[in-house]
CSV table of C-alpha atoms and ligand atoms in Angstrom, one decimal:
chain,number,residue,atom,x,y,z
A,1,MET,CA,-7.9,6.9,-24.4
A,2,LYS,CA,-5.5,4.7,-23.4
A,3,ILE,CA,-2.8,4.8,-20.9
A,4,LEU,CA,0.5,2.7,-20.8
A,5,GLY,CA,1.3,2.7,-16.8
A,6,ILE,CA,4.5,1.9,-15.2
A,7,GLU,CA,5.8,1.0,-11.5
A,8,THR,CA,8.8,0.7,-10.2
A,9,SER,CA,8.9,2.1,-6.6
A,10,CYS,CA,9.6,-1.0,-4.5
A,11,ASP,CA,10.1,-4.5,-5.6
A,12,GLU,CA,7.5,-4.8,-8.2
A,13,THR,CA,8.5,-3.8,-12.0
A,14,ALA,CA,4.9,-3.6,-13.2
A,15,VAL,CA,3.1,-2.5,-16.7
A,16,ALA,CA,-0.5,-2.0,-17.5
A,17,ILE,CA,-2.6,-1.1,-19.8
A,18,VAL,CA,-5.9,1.0,-18.8
A,19,ASP,CA,-8.7,2.6,-20.7
A,20,ASP,CA,-10.5,5.4,-20.1
A,21,GLN,CA,-13.4,3.0,-19.9
A,22,LYS,CA,-12.1,2.0,-16.9
A,23,ASN,CA,-10.5,-1.2,-19.3
A,24,ILE,CA,-8.0,-2.8,-17.6
A,25,LEU,CA,-6.2,-3.6,-20.9
A,26,SER,CA,-2.7,-5.8,-19.8
A,27,HIS,CA,-1.5,-6.0,-16.1
A,28,ILE,CA,1.8,-8.2,-15.7
A,29,ILE,CA,3.8,-8.1,-12.6
A,30,ASN,CA,7.1,-9.2,-12.0
A,31,SER,CA,7.7,-9.4,-8.5
A,32,GLN,CA,11.1,-9.9,-7.4
A,33,ILE,CA,9.8,-11.4,-3.8
A,34,ASP,CA,12.9,-14.4,-4.4
A,35,LEU,CA,15.4,-11.6,-4.6
A,36,HIS,CA,14.7,-10.4,-1.7
A,37,GLN,CA,13.5,-12.8,0.8
A,38,LYS,CA,16.8,-14.3,2.1
A,39,PHE,CA,17.6,-10.5,3.3
A,40,GLY,CA,14.1,-10.1,5.4
A,41,GLY,CA,13.2,-6.7,3.3
A,42,VAL,CA,13.8,-5.0,0.0
A,43,VAL,CA,18.0,-4.7,-0.7
A,44,PRO,CA,17.1,-1.3,-2.9
A,45,GLU,CA,20.1,-1.2,-5.3
A,46,LEU,CA,19.3,-5.0,-6.0
A,47,ALA,CA,15.9,-3.8,-6.5
A,48,ALA,CA,16.7,-1.1,-8.9
A,49,ARG,CA,18.8,-3.6,-10.9
A,50,SER,CA,16.3,-5.9,-11.6
A,51,HIS,CA,14.1,-3.4,-12.8
A,52,ILE,CA,16.5,-2.7,-14.9
A,53,GLU,CA,17.1,-5.7,-16.9
A,54,VAL,CA,13.3,-6.6,-17.1
A,55,LEU,CA,11.6,-3.7,-17.8
A,56,ASP,CA,11.7,-3.1,-21.6
A,57,GLU,CA,10.7,-6.8,-21.8
A,58,LEU,CA,7.3,-6.2,-20.0
A,59,ILE,CA,6.5,-3.0,-21.7
A,60,LEU,CA,6.5,-5.3,-25.4
A,61,ARG,CA,4.7,-7.6,-23.5
A,62,ALA,CA,2.2,-5.3,-22.0
A,63,LEU,CA,1.3,-4.2,-25.6
A,64,LYS,CA,1.6,-7.3,-27.2
A,65,GLU,CA,-1.0,-9.0,-24.1
A,66,ALA,CA,-2.9,-5.8,-25.2
A,67,ASN,CA,-2.9,-6.1,-28.7
A,68,LEU,CA,-1.8,-2.5,-28.9
A,69,GLU,CA,1.5,-1.1,-30.5
A,70,PHE,CA,3.0,2.0,-28.7
A,71,LYS,CA,1.3,5.0,-31.4
A,72,ASP,CA,-1.8,3.9,-29.7
A,73,ILE,CA,-0.8,5.0,-26.5
A,74,ASP,CA,-2.0,8.2,-25.5
A,75,ALA,CA,0.0,9.3,-22.9
A,76,PHE,CA,2.8,7.3,-21.0
A,77,ALA,CA,2.5,7.1,-16.9
A,78,ALA,CA,5.0,6.4,-14.4
A,79,THR,CA,5.2,6.5,-10.7
A,80,SER,CA,7.7,9.2,-9.7
A,81,GLY,CA,7.6,8.9,-6.3
A,82,PRO,CA,7.1,8.4,-3.7
A,83,GLY,CA,10.2,5.0,-3.2
A,84,LEU,CA,13.6,3.6,-3.5
A,85,ILE,CA,14.6,5.9,-5.5
A,86,GLY,CA,17.1,4.2,-8.4
A,87,GLY,CA,14.1,2.4,-9.2
A,88,VAL,CA,11.7,5.4,-9.5
A,89,ILE,CA,14.5,7.1,-11.9
A,90,VAL,CA,14.3,3.2,-13.7
A,91,GLY,CA,10.4,3.5,-14.2
A,92,MET,CA,10.0,7.3,-14.5
A,93,MET,CA,12.8,7.6,-17.4
A,94,ALA,CA,11.7,4.7,-19.5
A,95,ALA,CA,8.3,6.3,-19.5
A,96,LYS,CA,9.9,9.8,-20.5
A,97,THR,CA,12.1,8.8,-22.8
A,98,LEU,CA,8.5,6.8,-25.0
A,99,ALA,CA,6.7,9.7,-24.5
A,100,SER,CA,9.8,11.7,-26.1
A,101,VAL,CA,10.1,9.2,-28.7
A,102,PHE,CA,6.2,9.1,-29.9
A,103,LYS,CA,5.8,12.6,-28.7
A,104,LYS,CA,3.0,12.0,-26.3
A,105,PRO,CA,2.1,13.4,-23.0
A,106,PHE,CA,4.4,12.1,-19.9
A,107,ILE,CA,2.5,11.5,-16.6
A,108,ALA,CA,4.4,11.8,-13.1
A,109,VAL,CA,2.4,9.8,-10.5
A,110,ASN,CA,2.8,9.8,-6.7
A,111,HIS,CA,2.3,5.9,-6.0
A,112,LEU,CA,0.2,6.8,-2.9
A,113,GLU,CA,-2.4,8.6,-5.0
A,114,ALA,CA,-2.3,5.6,-7.2
A,115,HIS,CA,-3.6,3.3,-4.0
A,116,ALA,CA,-5.8,6.1,-3.6
A,117,LEU,CA,-7.2,6.0,-6.8
A,118,THR,CA,-7.7,2.5,-7.4
A,119,ALA,CA,-11.5,2.2,-5.6
A,120,ARG,CA,-12.5,4.8,-8.7
A,121,LEU,CA,-11.0,2.3,-11.6
A,122,THR,CA,-12.7,-0.8,-9.5
A,123,ASN,CA,-15.8,0.4,-8.0
A,124,ASN,CA,-16.4,4.1,-9.3
A,125,VAL,CA,-16.2,5.3,-5.9
A,126,GLU,CA,-17.2,9.4,-5.8
A,127,PHE,CA,-15.4,12.1,-4.5
A,128,PRO,CA,-15.6,12.6,-1.1
A,129,TYR,CA,-14.3,10.2,0.2
A,130,LEU,CA,-12.6,8.5,3.5
A,131,LEU,CA,-9.2,6.3,2.5
A,132,LEU,CA,-7.4,4.5,4.9
A,133,LEU,CA,-4.2,4.4,2.7
A,134,ILE,CA,-2.4,0.8,4.7
A,135,SER,CA,1.2,0.0,2.8
A,136,GLY,CA,4.2,-1.0,3.6
A,137,GLY,CA,5.5,2.2,3.8
A,138,HIS,CA,2.6,4.2,5.2
A,139,CYS,CA,-0.2,4.5,7.2
A,140,GLN,CA,-2.4,7.8,6.9
A,141,ILE,CA,-6.0,8.1,7.3
A,142,LEU,CA,-7.1,11.0,4.4
A,143,MET,CA,-10.1,12.9,2.9
A,144,ALA,CA,-10.3,11.9,-0.6
A,145,ASN,CA,-11.9,15.5,-1.6
A,146,ASP,CA,-10.8,15.4,-5.3
A,147,LEU,CA,-7.9,14.6,-8.2
A,148,GLY,CA,-4.6,15.9,-6.1
A,149,SER,CA,-6.8,17.1,-3.1
A,150,TYR,CA,-6.6,15.2,-0.1
A,151,GLN,CA,-6.3,16.2,3.4
A,152,LYS,CA,-4.3,14.3,6.0
A,153,LEU,CA,-6.4,13.7,8.9
A,154,GLY,CA,-3.8,10.9,10.9
A,155,GLU,CA,-0.9,9.4,10.4
A,156,THR,CA,1.9,7.2,11.7
A,157,ILE,CA,4.2,8.5,14.0
A,158,ASP,CA,6.1,6.1,13.2
A,159,ASP,CA,6.4,2.5,11.9
A,160,ALA,CA,3.4,1.7,8.6
A,161,LEU,CA,1.3,-0.5,9.4
A,162,GLY,CA,2.7,-3.1,6.5
A,163,GLU,CA,6.1,-2.8,8.0
A,164,CYS,CA,4.9,-4.2,11.7
A,165,PHE,CA,3.0,-6.6,9.6
A,166,ASP,CA,6.4,-6.9,7.6
A,167,LYS,CA,8.9,-7.0,10.9
A,168,ILE,CA,6.5,-9.1,13.3
A,169,ALA,CA,6.8,-12.2,10.5
A,170,GLN,CA,10.4,-11.8,10.7
A,171,MET,CA,10.4,-11.9,14.1
A,172,LEU,CA,8.6,-15.3,13.8
A,173,GLY,CA,10.6,-16.9,11.0
A,174,LEU,CA,8.0,-16.6,8.9
A,175,PRO,CA,8.7,-15.6,5.2
A,176,TYR,CA,8.8,-12.1,3.3
A,177,PRO,CA,6.3,-10.3,2.5
A,178,GLY,CA,5.2,-10.7,5.9
A,179,GLY,CA,0.9,-9.7,6.0
A,180,PRO,CA,-0.2,-12.4,4.3
A,181,ALA,CA,1.8,-15.4,6.3
A,182,VAL,CA,0.6,-13.1,9.5
A,183,GLU,CA,-3.1,-13.2,8.1
A,184,LYS,CA,-2.4,-17.1,7.0
A,185,LEU,CA,-1.7,-17.8,10.4
A,186,ALA,CA,-3.8,-15.5,12.2
A,187,LYS,CA,-6.7,-18.2,11.0
A,188,GLU,CA,-5.7,-20.8,13.3
A,189,GLY,CA,-4.6,-19.2,16.8
A,190,ASP,CA,-6.8,-18.1,19.3
A,191,GLU,CA,-6.9,-14.0,19.2
A,192,LYS,CA,-7.8,-13.4,22.9
A,193,ARG,CA,-5.0,-15.2,24.4
A,194,PHE,CA,-2.4,-12.4,24.6
A,195,ASN,CA,-3.2,-8.6,25.1
A,196,PHE,CA,-1.1,-6.7,23.5
A,197,PRO,CA,-1.0,-3.1,23.6
A,198,ARG,CA,-3.0,0.0,21.7
A,199,PRO,CA,-0.6,3.1,21.9
A,200,LEU,CA,-1.2,6.0,21.7
A,201,ILE,CA,-5.1,5.3,22.2
A,202,ASP,CA,-5.4,6.5,26.1
A,203,LEU,CA,-4.1,9.7,24.8
A,204,LYS,CA,-6.1,12.6,24.8
A,205,ASP,CA,-4.5,14.9,22.8
A,206,LYS,CA,-7.4,16.0,20.6
A,207,ASN,CA,-4.5,17.0,17.9
A,208,HIS,CA,-3.2,13.4,17.2
A,209,LEU,CA,-7.0,11.2,17.9
A,210,CYS,CA,-6.4,10.0,14.9
A,211,ASP,CA,-2.5,9.3,14.3
A,212,PHE,CA,-1.4,6.0,15.0
A,213,SER,CA,1.8,4.2,16.3
A,214,PHE,CA,3.1,0.8,15.8
A,215,SER,CA,6.5,0.1,17.2
A,216,GLY,CA,5.7,-0.2,21.0
A,217,LEU,CA,3.4,-3.1,19.2
A,218,LYS,CA,6.3,-4.5,17.9
A,219,THR,CA,8.4,-4.4,21.4
A,220,ALA,CA,5.2,-5.6,23.3
A,221,VAL,CA,5.4,-8.7,20.4
A,222,ARG,CA,9.2,-9.0,21.3
A,223,ARG,CA,8.5,-9.1,24.6
A,224,GLU,CA,6.2,-12.1,24.7
A,225,ILE,CA,8.2,-14.2,22.2
A,226,GLU,CA,11.3,-13.4,25.3
A,227,LYS,CA,8.8,-14.7,27.9
A,228,LEU,CA,7.9,-17.7,26.0
A,229,THR,CA,11.1,-18.5,24.4
A,230,GLY,CA,13.0,-18.1,28.5
A,231,GLU,CA,15.8,-15.6,26.7
A,232,GLU,CA,16.9,-12.6,24.9
A,233,PHE,CA,15.6,-12.9,21.2
A,234,SER,CA,17.6,-13.3,18.8
A,235,HIS,CA,16.5,-13.5,14.7
A,236,PHE,CA,18.7,-16.8,14.0
A,237,THR,CA,17.7,-18.6,17.0
A,238,SER,CA,14.3,-17.6,18.3
A,239,PRO,CA,12.0,-18.3,15.7
A,240,GLN,CA,12.8,-21.9,15.6
A,241,LYS,CA,11.8,-22.5,19.4
A,242,ILE,CA,8.3,-21.2,19.2
A,243,SER,CA,6.3,-23.7,19.2
A,244,ALA,CA,3.6,-23.6,15.9
A,245,LYS,CA,0.8,-22.7,18.2
A,246,ASP,CA,2.2,-19.9,20.1
A,247,LYS,CA,3.2,-17.9,16.6
A,248,ALA,CA,-0.9,-18.7,15.5
A,249,ASP,CA,-1.9,-17.1,18.8
A,250,ILE,CA,0.8,-14.1,18.3
A,251,CYS,CA,-0.6,-13.6,14.9
A,252,ALA,CA,-3.9,-13.7,15.9
A,253,SER,CA,-3.8,-11.5,18.8
A,254,PHE,CA,-1.9,-8.9,16.9
A,255,GLN,CA,-4.5,-8.4,14.1
A,256,ARG,CA,-6.8,-7.9,16.9
A,257,VAL,CA,-5.0,-4.7,18.6
A,258,VAL,CA,-4.2,-3.8,14.6
A,259,CYS,CA,-8.0,-4.1,13.7
A,260,ASN,CA,-9.1,-2.5,17.6
A,261,ILE,CA,-6.3,0.8,16.9
A,262,ILE,CA,-7.8,1.0,13.6
A,263,VAL,CA,-11.0,1.4,14.6
A,264,ASN,CA,-10.4,3.5,17.4
A,265,ARG,CA,-8.7,6.2,15.6
A,266,LEU,CA,-11.3,6.1,12.4
A,267,SER,CA,-13.9,6.8,15.4
A,268,HIS,CA,-12.0,9.8,16.3
A,269,VAL,CA,-12.4,11.8,12.9
A,270,ASP,CA,-14.4,14.7,12.0
A,271,LEU,CA,-15.9,14.6,8.8
A,272,GLN,CA,-16.7,18.4,8.9
A,273,GLY,CA,-20.1,18.3,7.8
A,274,LYS,CA,-19.3,16.6,4.2
A,275,THR,CA,-21.4,13.5,3.6
A,276,VAL,CA,-19.2,10.6,3.2
A,277,LYS,CA,-20.4,7.5,1.7
A,278,ASN,CA,-17.3,5.6,1.3
A,279,LEU,CA,-14.8,4.2,3.7
A,280,VAL,CA,-11.9,2.8,1.1
A,281,ILE,CA,-8.8,0.9,2.2
A,282,ALA,CA,-5.8,1.4,-0.1
A,283,GLY,CA,-2.3,-0.2,-0.1
A,284,GLY,CA,-1.2,-3.8,0.4
A,285,VAL,CA,-2.4,-3.8,3.6
A,286,ALA,CA,-6.0,-3.9,2.0
A,287,ALA,CA,-5.9,-6.8,1.0
A,288,ASN,CA,-5.9,-8.4,4.5
A,289,ARG,CA,-9.4,-9.9,4.6
A,290,TYR,CA,-9.7,-10.1,8.8
A,291,ILE,CA,-9.0,-6.2,9.0
A,292,PHE,CA,-11.4,-6.1,5.9
A,293,SER,CA,-14.5,-7.5,7.9
A,294,ALA,CA,-13.9,-5.6,11.5
A,295,LEU,CA,-13.7,-2.3,9.5
A,296,GLN,CA,-17.2,-3.5,7.8
A,297,ASN,CA,-18.5,-4.2,11.2
A,298,TRP,CA,-17.7,-0.8,12.2
A,299,ALA,CA,-18.7,1.4,9.1
A,300,ASN,CA,-22.3,-0.9,9.1
A,301,GLN,CA,-22.8,1.6,12.1
A,302,ARG,CA,-22.4,4.4,10.4
A,303,ASP,CA,-23.8,4.3,7.3
A,304,LEU,CA,-21.2,4.2,5.4
A,305,THR,CA,-19.6,1.2,2.8
A,306,VAL,CA,-16.1,-0.4,3.1
A,307,ILE,CA,-14.6,-0.4,-0.1
A,308,ALA,CA,-11.0,-2.6,-0.8
A,309,PRO,CA,-10.1,-3.0,-4.2
A,310,PRO,CA,-9.7,-6.8,-5.5
A,311,ILE,CA,-6.3,-7.9,-3.8
A,312,LYS,CA,-3.8,-7.9,-7.4
A,313,LEU,CA,-4.8,-4.2,-7.1
A,314,CYS,CA,-4.4,-3.1,-3.6
A,315,THR,CA,-1.1,-4.4,-3.5
A,316,ASP,CA,1.4,-2.6,-5.7
A,317,ASN,CA,0.9,-2.6,-9.3
A,318,ALA,CA,0.8,-1.1,-13.1
A,319,ALA,CA,-2.5,-0.4,-13.5
A,320,MET,CA,-3.1,2.0,-10.8
A,321,ILE,CA,-0.4,4.0,-12.1
A,322,SER,CA,-2.3,3.7,-15.4
A,323,TRP,CA,-5.5,4.6,-14.0
A,324,VAL,CA,-4.6,8.1,-12.5
A,325,GLY,CA,-2.8,8.7,-15.9
A,326,VAL,CA,-6.5,7.9,-17.7
A,327,GLU,CA,-7.8,10.7,-14.6
A,328,LYS,CA,-5.2,13.1,-14.7
A,329,LEU,CA,-5.4,13.6,-18.8
A,330,GLN,CA,-9.0,13.7,-18.8
A,331,ARG,CA,-8.5,16.8,-17.5
A,332,GLY,CA,-5.4,18.0,-19.3
A,333,ILE,CA,-3.3,17.5,-16.5
A,334,PHE,CA,0.2,16.1,-17.8
A,335,ASP,CA,4.0,16.3,-16.8
A,336,GLN,CA,7.3,17.8,-18.4
A,337,LEU,CA,10.2,15.7,-19.3
A,338,ASN,CA,12.5,17.6,-16.6
A,339,PHE,CA,10.1,16.6,-13.8
A,340,LYS,CA,12.2,15.1,-10.7
A,341,PRO,CA,12.0,11.6,-9.2
A,342,LYS,CA,10.9,12.5,-5.6
A,343,ALA,CA,11.9,9.9,-2.5
A,344,ARG,CA,9.6,11.4,-0.9
A,345,TRP,CA,6.3,12.9,-1.7
A,346,GLU,CA,3.8,13.5,0.8
A,347,ILE,CA,-0.1,12.9,-1.0
A,348,ASP,CA,-1.8,16.0,0.2
A,349,THR,CA,1.1,18.0,-2.1
A,350,ALA,CA,0.8,16.1,-5.0
B,1,KG4,O1,1.5,-1.0,-1.0
B,1,KG4,P1,2.3,-2.1,-1.2
B,1,KG4,O2,2.3,-3.4,-2.2
B,1,KG4,O3,3.5,-2.2,-1.0
B,1,KG4,C1,3.9,-0.6,-0.6
B,1,KG4,O4,3.8,0.5,-1.2
B,1,KG4,O5,4.5,-0.1,0.4
B,1,KG4,O6,2.0,-3.1,0.4
B,1,KG4,C2,3.6,-4.0,0.6
B,1,KG4,C3,2.7,-4.3,2.0
B,1,KG4,C4,3.9,-5.5,3.0
B,1,KG4,O7,4.4,-4.8,3.8
B,1,KG4,C5,3.3,-6.5,2.9
B,1,KG4,O8,3.3,-7.2,4.2
B,1,KG4,C6,1.5,-6.0,3.1
B,1,KG4,O9,1.7,-4.6,2.3
B,1,KG4,N1,0.2,-6.7,2.8
B,1,KG4,C7,-0.4,-7.5,4.2
B,1,KG4,C8,-1.0,-8.4,3.0
B,1,KG4,N2,-1.1,-8.8,2.1
B,1,KG4,C9,0.2,-7.7,1.9
B,1,KG4,N3,-0.7,-7.4,5.3
B,1,KG4,C10,-1.2,-7.6,5.8
B,1,KG4,N4,-2.4,-8.5,5.3
B,1,KG4,C11,-1.7,-8.6,3.8
B,1,KG4,N5,-2.6,-9.8,3.6
B,2,ZN,ZN1,2.5,1.2,-2.3
């Protein structure tokens, strides 16, 4: 079984073909980073236009790379939400059209479920597993019970973790996307220099013990920058006034407190008597090796194995979309051609 998957929900146009033996036969990603970099974030309309411009050619390249023709594909899968709706529509319409023309099933994929299941493609992880989904748009702790069955145990009440990395990078004048830049600079910094707050941690409300909040942390970083520069924060002038050493120390101290928060939240998870062997980290922030090691230290004391897919499969890609297609089609699950694109689509309703 071979599935062609399309990902267009944010700023990557990606096409991949994956088979049911877990071979990635093609894996193409066209990043729009250059397009959005000068704005410090993704501009939805520009993203959608760029998806339209390149998608057809990427689909043909994916087939060529895999040495396949359209008739060899068993189903066409596309991210159908959640995401920037213009982009989602572009990818989903392409997959529906191919499905209709070649009389093959169309599979509507939830982008979050795709991140969640990647570890089953790369590391053969069995259900149930604990899942930390940390991306540019999400920050959740989930129990992955089965395909299509996810129980949310906690989530952010404000910013996503990736978004927080991106905003802090922006305040420091680092390039977009901010996560990799913050991780790199943090390696040179003193992680104990700044004592940033851990929002929600002291709140003993038992309904929120696994929830996250990052907006206060972001504000604390801004205040620290104001103390260092001696003036009110401005995106235009402040980054240039912070020394390289101060920037590195802020990144390192920020990452340390983030790990501290994640570990604290995970420690409150109630496994409800389930035998869980793995903690899977998914989403773009799962590419962060510092966070990975911190989680490994924590998990080692609890007989849990931490699994993060290889970096190129942590950030947005289409192999993860094809893989959900494989898992669904293996169970006879596919969608109708009138499936509506969804800007919002919770994983626990996927
Ligand atoms: O999953 P993803 O590619 O897109 C979404 O679906 O959101 O995640 C992108 C996010 C960005 O916020 C980016 O800064 C962050 O993942 N990211 C990282 C790293 N690599 C990417 N954050 C921290 N450390 C990294 N190494
Ligand atoms: Zn993503």
